[in-house]
mmCIF file of C-alpha atoms in Angstrom:
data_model
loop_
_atom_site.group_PDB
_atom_site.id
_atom_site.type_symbol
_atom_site.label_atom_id
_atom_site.label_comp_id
_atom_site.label_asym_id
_atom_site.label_seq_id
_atom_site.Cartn_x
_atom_site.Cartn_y
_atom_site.Cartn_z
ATOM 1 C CA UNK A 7 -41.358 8.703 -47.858
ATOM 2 C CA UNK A 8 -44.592 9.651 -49.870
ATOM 3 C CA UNK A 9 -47.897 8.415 -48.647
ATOM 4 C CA UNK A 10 -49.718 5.708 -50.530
ATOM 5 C CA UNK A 11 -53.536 5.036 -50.642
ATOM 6 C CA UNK A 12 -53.381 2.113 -48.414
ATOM 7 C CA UNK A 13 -52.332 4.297 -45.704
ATOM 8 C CA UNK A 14 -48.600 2.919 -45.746
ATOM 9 C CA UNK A 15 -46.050 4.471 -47.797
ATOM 10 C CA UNK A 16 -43.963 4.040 -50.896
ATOM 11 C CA UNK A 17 -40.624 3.209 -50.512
ATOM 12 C CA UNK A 18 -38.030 5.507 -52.104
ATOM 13 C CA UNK A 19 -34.552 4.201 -53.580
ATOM 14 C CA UNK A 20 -33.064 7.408 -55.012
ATOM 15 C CA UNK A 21 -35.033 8.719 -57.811
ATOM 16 C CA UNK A 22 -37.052 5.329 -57.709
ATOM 17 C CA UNK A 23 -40.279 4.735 -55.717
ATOM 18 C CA UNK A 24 -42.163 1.888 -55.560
ATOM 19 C CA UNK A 25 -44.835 -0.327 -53.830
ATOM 20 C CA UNK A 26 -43.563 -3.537 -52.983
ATOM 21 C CA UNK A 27 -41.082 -4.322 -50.576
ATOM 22 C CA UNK A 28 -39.897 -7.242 -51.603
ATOM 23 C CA UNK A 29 -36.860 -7.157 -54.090
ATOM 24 C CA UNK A 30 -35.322 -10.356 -55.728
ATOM 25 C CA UNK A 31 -31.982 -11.279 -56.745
ATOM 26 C CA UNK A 32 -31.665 -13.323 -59.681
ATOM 27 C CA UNK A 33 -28.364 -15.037 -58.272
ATOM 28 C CA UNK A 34 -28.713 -18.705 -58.608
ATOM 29 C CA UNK A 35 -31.243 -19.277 -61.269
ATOM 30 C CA UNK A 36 -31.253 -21.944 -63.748
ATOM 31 C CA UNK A 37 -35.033 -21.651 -65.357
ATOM 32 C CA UNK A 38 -35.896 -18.713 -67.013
ATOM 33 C CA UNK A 39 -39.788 -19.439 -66.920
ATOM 34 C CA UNK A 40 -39.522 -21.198 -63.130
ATOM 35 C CA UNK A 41 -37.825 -17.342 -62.401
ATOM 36 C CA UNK A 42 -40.288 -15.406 -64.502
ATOM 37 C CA UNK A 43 -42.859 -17.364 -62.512
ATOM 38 C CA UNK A 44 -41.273 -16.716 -58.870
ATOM 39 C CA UNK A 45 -41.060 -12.671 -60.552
ATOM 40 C CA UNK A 46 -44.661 -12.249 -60.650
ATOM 41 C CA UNK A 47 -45.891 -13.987 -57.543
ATOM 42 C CA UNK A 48 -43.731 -11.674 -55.609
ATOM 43 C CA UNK A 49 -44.800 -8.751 -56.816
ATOM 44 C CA UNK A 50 -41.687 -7.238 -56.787
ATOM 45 C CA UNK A 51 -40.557 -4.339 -58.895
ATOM 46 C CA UNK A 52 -37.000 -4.464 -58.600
ATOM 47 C CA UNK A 53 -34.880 -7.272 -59.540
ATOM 48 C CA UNK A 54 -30.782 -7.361 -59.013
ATOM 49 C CA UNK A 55 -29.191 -8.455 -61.722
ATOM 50 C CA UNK A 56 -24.791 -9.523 -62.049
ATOM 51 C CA UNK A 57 -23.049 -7.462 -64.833
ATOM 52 C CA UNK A 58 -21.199 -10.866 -65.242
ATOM 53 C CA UNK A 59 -24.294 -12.091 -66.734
ATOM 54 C CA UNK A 60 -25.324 -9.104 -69.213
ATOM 55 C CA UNK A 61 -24.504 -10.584 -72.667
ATOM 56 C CA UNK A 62 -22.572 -13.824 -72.658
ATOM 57 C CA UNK A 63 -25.898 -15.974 -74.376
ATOM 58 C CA UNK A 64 -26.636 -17.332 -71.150
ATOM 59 C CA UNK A 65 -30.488 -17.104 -70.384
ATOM 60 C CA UNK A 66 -31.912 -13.620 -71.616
ATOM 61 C CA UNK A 67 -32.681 -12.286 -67.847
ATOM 62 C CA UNK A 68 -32.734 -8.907 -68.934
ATOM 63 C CA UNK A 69 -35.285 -8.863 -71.768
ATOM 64 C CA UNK A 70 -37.485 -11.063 -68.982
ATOM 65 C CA UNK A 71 -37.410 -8.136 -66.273
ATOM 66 C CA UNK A 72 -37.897 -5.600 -69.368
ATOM 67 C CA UNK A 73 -41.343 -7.381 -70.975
ATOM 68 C CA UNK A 74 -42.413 -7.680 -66.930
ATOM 69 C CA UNK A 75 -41.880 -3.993 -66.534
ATOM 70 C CA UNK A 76 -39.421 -5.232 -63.560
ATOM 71 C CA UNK A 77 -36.561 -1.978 -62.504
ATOM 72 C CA UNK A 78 -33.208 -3.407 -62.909
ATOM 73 C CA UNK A 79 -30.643 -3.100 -60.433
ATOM 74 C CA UNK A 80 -27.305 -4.179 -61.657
ATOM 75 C CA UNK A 81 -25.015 -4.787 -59.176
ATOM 76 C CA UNK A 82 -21.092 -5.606 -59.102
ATOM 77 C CA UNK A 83 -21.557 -8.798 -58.003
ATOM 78 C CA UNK A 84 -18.010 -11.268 -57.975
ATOM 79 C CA UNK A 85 -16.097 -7.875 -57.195
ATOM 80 C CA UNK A 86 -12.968 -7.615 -54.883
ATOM 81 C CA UNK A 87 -11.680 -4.368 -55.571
ATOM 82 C CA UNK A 88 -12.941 -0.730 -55.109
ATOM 83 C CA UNK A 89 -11.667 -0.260 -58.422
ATOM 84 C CA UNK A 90 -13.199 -3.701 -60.164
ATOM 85 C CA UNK A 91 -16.798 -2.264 -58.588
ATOM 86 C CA UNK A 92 -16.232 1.350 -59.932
ATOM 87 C CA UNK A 93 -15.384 -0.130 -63.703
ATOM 88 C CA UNK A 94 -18.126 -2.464 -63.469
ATOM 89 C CA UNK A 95 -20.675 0.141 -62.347
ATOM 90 C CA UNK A 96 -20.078 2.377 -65.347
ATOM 91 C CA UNK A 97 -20.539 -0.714 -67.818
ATOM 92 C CA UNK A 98 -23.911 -1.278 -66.045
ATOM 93 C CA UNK A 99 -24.303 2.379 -67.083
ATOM 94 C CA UNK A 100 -23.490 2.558 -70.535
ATOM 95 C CA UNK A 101 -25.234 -0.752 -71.257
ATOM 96 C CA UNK A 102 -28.184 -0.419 -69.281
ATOM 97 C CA UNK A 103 -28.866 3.749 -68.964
ATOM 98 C CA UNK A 104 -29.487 3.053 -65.320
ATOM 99 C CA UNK A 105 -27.253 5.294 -62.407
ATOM 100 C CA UNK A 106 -28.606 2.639 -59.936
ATOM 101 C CA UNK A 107 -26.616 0.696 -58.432
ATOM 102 C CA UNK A 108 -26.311 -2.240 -55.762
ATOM 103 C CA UNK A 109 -22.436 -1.947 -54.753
ATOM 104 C CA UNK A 110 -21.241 -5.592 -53.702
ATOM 105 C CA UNK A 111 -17.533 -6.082 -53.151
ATOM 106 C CA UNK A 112 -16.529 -9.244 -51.686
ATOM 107 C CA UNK A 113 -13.964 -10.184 -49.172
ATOM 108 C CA UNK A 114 -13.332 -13.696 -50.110
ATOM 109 C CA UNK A 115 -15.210 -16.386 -52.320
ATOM 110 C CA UNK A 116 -15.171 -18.597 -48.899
ATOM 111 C CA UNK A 117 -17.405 -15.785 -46.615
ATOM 112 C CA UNK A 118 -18.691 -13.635 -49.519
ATOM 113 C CA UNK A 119 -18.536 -11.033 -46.584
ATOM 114 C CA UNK A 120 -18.292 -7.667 -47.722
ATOM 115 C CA UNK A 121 -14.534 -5.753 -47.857
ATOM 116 C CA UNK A 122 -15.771 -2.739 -46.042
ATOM 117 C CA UNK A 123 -12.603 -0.828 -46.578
ATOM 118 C CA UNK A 124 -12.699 -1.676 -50.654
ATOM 119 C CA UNK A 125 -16.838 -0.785 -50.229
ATOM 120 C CA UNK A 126 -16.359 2.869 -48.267
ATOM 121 C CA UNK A 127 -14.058 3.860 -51.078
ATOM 122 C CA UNK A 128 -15.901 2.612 -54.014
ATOM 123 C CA UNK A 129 -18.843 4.348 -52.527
ATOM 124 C CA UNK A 130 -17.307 7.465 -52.538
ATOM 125 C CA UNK A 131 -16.055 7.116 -55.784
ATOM 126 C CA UNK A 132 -19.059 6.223 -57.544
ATOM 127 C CA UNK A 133 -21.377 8.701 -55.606
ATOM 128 C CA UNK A 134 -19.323 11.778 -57.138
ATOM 129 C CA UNK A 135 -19.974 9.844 -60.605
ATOM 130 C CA UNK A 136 -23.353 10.424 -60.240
ATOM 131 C CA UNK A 137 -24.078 6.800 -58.841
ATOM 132 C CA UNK A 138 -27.003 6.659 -56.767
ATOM 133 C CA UNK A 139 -25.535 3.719 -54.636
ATOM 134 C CA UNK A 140 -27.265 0.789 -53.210
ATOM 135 C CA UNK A 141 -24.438 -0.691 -50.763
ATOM 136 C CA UNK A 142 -24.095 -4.423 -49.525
ATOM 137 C CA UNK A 143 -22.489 -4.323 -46.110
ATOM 138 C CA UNK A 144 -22.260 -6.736 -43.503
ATOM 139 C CA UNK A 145 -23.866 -5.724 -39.512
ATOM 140 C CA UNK A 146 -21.741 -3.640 -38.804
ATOM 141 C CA UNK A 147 -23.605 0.270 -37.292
ATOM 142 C CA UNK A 148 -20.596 1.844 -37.786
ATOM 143 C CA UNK A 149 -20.036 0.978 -41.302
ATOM 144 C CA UNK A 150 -23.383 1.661 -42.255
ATOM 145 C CA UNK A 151 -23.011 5.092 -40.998
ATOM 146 C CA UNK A 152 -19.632 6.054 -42.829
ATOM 147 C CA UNK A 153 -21.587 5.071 -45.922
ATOM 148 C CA UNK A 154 -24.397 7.215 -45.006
ATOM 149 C CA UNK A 155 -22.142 9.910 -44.893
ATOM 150 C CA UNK A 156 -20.401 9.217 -48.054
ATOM 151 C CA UNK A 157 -23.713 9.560 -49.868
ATOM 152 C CA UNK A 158 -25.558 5.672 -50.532
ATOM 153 C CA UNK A 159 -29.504 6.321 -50.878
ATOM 154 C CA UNK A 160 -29.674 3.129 -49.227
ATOM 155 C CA UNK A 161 -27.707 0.425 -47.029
ATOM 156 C CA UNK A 162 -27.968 -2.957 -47.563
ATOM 157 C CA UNK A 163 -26.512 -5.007 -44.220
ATOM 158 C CA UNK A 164 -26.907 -8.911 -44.547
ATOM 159 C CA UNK A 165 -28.848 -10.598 -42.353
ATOM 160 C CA UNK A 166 -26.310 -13.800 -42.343
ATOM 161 C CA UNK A 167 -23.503 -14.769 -45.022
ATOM 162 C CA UNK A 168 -25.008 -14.701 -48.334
ATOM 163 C CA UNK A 169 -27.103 -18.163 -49.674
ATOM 164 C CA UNK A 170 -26.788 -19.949 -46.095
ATOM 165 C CA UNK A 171 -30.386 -19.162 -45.148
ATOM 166 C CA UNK A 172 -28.816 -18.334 -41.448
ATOM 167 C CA UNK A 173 -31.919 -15.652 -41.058
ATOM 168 C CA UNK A 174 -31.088 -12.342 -39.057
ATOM 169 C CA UNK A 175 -27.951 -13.773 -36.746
ATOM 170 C CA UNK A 176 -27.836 -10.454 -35.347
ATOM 171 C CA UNK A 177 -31.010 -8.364 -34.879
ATOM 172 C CA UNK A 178 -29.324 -5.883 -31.954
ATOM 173 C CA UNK A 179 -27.583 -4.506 -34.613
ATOM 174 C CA UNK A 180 -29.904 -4.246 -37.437
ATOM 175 C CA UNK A 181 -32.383 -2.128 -34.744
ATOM 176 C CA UNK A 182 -28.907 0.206 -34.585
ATOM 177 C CA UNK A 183 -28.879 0.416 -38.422
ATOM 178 C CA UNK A 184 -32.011 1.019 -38.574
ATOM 179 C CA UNK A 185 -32.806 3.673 -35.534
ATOM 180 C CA UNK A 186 -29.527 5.587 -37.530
ATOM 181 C CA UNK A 187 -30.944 5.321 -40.843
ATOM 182 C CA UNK A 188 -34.332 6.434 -39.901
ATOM 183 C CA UNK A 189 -32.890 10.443 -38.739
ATOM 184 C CA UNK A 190 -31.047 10.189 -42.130
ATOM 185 C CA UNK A 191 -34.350 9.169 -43.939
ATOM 186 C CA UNK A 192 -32.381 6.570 -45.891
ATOM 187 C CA UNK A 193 -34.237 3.011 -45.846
ATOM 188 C CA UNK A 194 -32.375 0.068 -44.504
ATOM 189 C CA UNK A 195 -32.925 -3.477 -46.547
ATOM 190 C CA UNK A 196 -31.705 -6.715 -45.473
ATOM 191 C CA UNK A 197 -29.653 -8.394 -47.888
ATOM 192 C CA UNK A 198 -28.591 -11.619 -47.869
ATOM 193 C CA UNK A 199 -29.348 -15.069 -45.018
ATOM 194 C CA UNK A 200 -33.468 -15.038 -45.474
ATOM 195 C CA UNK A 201 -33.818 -18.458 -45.645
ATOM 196 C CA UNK A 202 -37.889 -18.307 -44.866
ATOM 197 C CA UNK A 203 -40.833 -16.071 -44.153
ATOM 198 C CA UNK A 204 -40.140 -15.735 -40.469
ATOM 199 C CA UNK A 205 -36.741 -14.663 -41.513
ATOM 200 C CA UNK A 206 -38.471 -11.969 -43.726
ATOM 201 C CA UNK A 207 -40.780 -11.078 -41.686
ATOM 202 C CA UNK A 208 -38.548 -10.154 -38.672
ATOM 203 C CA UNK A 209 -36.157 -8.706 -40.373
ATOM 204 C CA UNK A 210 -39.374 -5.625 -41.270
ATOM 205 C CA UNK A 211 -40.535 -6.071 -37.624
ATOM 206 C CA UNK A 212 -37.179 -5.093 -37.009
ATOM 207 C CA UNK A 213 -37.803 -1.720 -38.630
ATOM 208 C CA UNK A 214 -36.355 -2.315 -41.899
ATOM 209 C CA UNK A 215 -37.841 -1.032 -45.130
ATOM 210 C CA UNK A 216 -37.675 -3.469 -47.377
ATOM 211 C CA UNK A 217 -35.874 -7.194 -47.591
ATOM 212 C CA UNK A 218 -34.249 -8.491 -50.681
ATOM 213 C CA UNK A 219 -33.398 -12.132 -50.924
ATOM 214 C CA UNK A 220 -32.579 -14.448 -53.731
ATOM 215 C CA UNK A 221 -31.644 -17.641 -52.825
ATOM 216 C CA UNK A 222 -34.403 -18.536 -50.599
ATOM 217 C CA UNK A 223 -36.715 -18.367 -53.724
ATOM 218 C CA UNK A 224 -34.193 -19.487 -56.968
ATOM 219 C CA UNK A 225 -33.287 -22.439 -54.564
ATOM 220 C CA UNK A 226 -36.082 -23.749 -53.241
ATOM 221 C CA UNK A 227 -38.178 -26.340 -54.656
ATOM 222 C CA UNK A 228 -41.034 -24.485 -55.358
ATOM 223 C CA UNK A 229 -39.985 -20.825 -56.419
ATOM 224 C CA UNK A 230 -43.425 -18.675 -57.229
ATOM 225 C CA UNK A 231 -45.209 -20.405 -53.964
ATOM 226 C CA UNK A 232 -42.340 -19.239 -52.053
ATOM 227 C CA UNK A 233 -42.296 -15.988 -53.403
ATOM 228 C CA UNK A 234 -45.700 -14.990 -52.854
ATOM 229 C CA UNK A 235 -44.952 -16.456 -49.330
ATOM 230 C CA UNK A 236 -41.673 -14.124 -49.117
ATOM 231 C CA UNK A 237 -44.320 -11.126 -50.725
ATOM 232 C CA UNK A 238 -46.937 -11.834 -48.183
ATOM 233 C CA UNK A 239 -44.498 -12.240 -45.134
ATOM 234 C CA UNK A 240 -42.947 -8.723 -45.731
ATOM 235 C CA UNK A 241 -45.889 -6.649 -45.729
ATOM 236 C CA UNK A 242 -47.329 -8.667 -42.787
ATOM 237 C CA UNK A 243 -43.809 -8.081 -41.200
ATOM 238 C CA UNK A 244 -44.359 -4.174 -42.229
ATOM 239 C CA UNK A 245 -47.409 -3.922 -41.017
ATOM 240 C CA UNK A 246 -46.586 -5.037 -37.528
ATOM 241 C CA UNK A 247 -44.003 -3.202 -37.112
ATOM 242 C CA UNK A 248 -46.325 0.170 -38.115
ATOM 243 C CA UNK A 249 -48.861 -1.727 -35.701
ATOM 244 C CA UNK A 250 -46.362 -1.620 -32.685
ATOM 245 C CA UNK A 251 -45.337 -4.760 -30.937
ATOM 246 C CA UNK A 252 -47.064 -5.074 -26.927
ATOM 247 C CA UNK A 253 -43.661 -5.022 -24.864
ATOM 248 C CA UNK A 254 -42.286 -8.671 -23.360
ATOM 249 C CA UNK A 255 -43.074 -8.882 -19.648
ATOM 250 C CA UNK A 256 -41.534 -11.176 -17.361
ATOM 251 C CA UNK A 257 -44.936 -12.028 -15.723
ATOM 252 C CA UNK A 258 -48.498 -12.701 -16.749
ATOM 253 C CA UNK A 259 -50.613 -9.547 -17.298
ATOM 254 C CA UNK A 260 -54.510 -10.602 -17.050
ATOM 255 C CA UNK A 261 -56.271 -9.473 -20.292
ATOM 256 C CA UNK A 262 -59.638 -9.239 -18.361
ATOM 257 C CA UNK A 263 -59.879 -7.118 -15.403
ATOM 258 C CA UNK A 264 -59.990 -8.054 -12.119
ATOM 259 C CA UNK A 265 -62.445 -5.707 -10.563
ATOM 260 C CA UNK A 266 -66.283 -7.277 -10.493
ATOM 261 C CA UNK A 267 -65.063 -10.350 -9.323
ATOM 262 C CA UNK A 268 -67.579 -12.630 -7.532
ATOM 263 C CA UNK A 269 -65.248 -13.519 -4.559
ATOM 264 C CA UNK A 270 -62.912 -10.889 -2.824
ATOM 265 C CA UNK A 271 -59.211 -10.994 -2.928
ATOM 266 C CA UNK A 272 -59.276 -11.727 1.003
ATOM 267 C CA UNK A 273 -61.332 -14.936 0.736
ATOM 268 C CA UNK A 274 -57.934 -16.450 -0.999
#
């Protein structure tokens, strides 16, 4: 982490640092302009984008992130196989000159959970390609440490299935991802289940470095006020979290102290 002139800290993704910790997914829009519009409230300078979607006429998402200055992240989005994610990262390669990816291979189109045993080895794979991987997981501590060790710059666990707006189901775990990920000096971002800003802003509370969500913006009635909200909720969530939460007590603790009091304690 490199320090920034706020005092916080930039947050590194492999050879990419940047500001904001907010990223957005694309996944789910059907307005260009209502997305470029949601784009710049946020702030964000890294947008996920499906290979699926680079060059079949559809809307031209790519030349938008380009003219905003926005990083790309492709990702293999719709992928079942280790070797369906490996082919469409090198695409995303060739097409885009990027050796970023997010790494998203899918269990089922029912769940969308991630196939952990297809993810490990396509992680592998496209880390000794040159890759600098970005992995979609699911919760699990475990898992996120096996793909530590086979070389992603970052992991990715979901907070809840993807698009059900569930929020962080299961924050014991995330604090385990994230206590793991923190001696390793590789950031943790929650992917997938923000539904709102108290979903963002727990999950960096939590610890985590950054949050990207894409739903909870493309589907939402109003998508730049909600992701300015999503922006603002992030860094508030980051800087409490720096801040340092007082500990939960199971009894009142008097902020004003009790010595000086007109009547003694024996009088009651």
């Amino acid at each position: 982490m490199t320090t920034h002139k706020d005092g916080g800290t930039t947050l590194t993704l492999g050879s990419l640092e940047i500001t904001s910790r907010l990223l957005l997914g694309t996944g789910g829009m059907t307005d260009l302009d209502a997305m470029d519009k949601a784009l710049v409230a946020s702030g964000a300078q890294v947008a996920t984008v499906a290979m699926r979607r680079y060059g079949t006429g559809g809307p031209d998402v790519y030349g938008m992130l380009t003219r905003r200055g926005v990083n790309v992240l492709p990702n293999t989005a719709g992928c079942k196989t280790a070797r369906d994610a490996v082919l469409t990262a090198r695409m995303a390669r060739e097409a885009l000159g990027v050796n970023r990816i997010k790494l998203e291979i899918i269990a089922d189109d029912h769940t969308l959970l991630p196939d952990t045993v297809e993810l490990l080895d396509a992680c592998e794979l496209l880390v000794a390609d040159g890759f600098e991987v970005l992995a979609y997981t699911n919760d699990d501590p475990v898992v996120a440490r096996r793909l530590m060790a086979a070389g992603a710059v970052a992991v990715m666990p979901g907070g809840a299935p993807i698009g059900t707006g569930l929020g962080i189901l299961n924050p014991h775990n995330i604090r385990l991802i994230v206590r793991e990920a923190a001696a390793h000096n590789i950031p943790v971002i929650i992917d997938a289940g923000v539904g709102t800003v108290s979903d963002a802003a727990y999950a960096m509370e939590l610890g985590c470095s950054g949050v990207l969500l894409a739903s909870a913006v493309t589907r939402c009635r109003q998508p730049a006020v909600m992701a300015k909200a999503m922006a603002m909720a992030v860094e508030a969530g980051y800087l409490a979290h720096r801040a340092g939460r007082i500990p939960r007590r199971d009894h009142a603790l008097a902020s004003s102290p009790v010595t000086g009091r007109a009547w003694s304690q024996e009088v009651l």
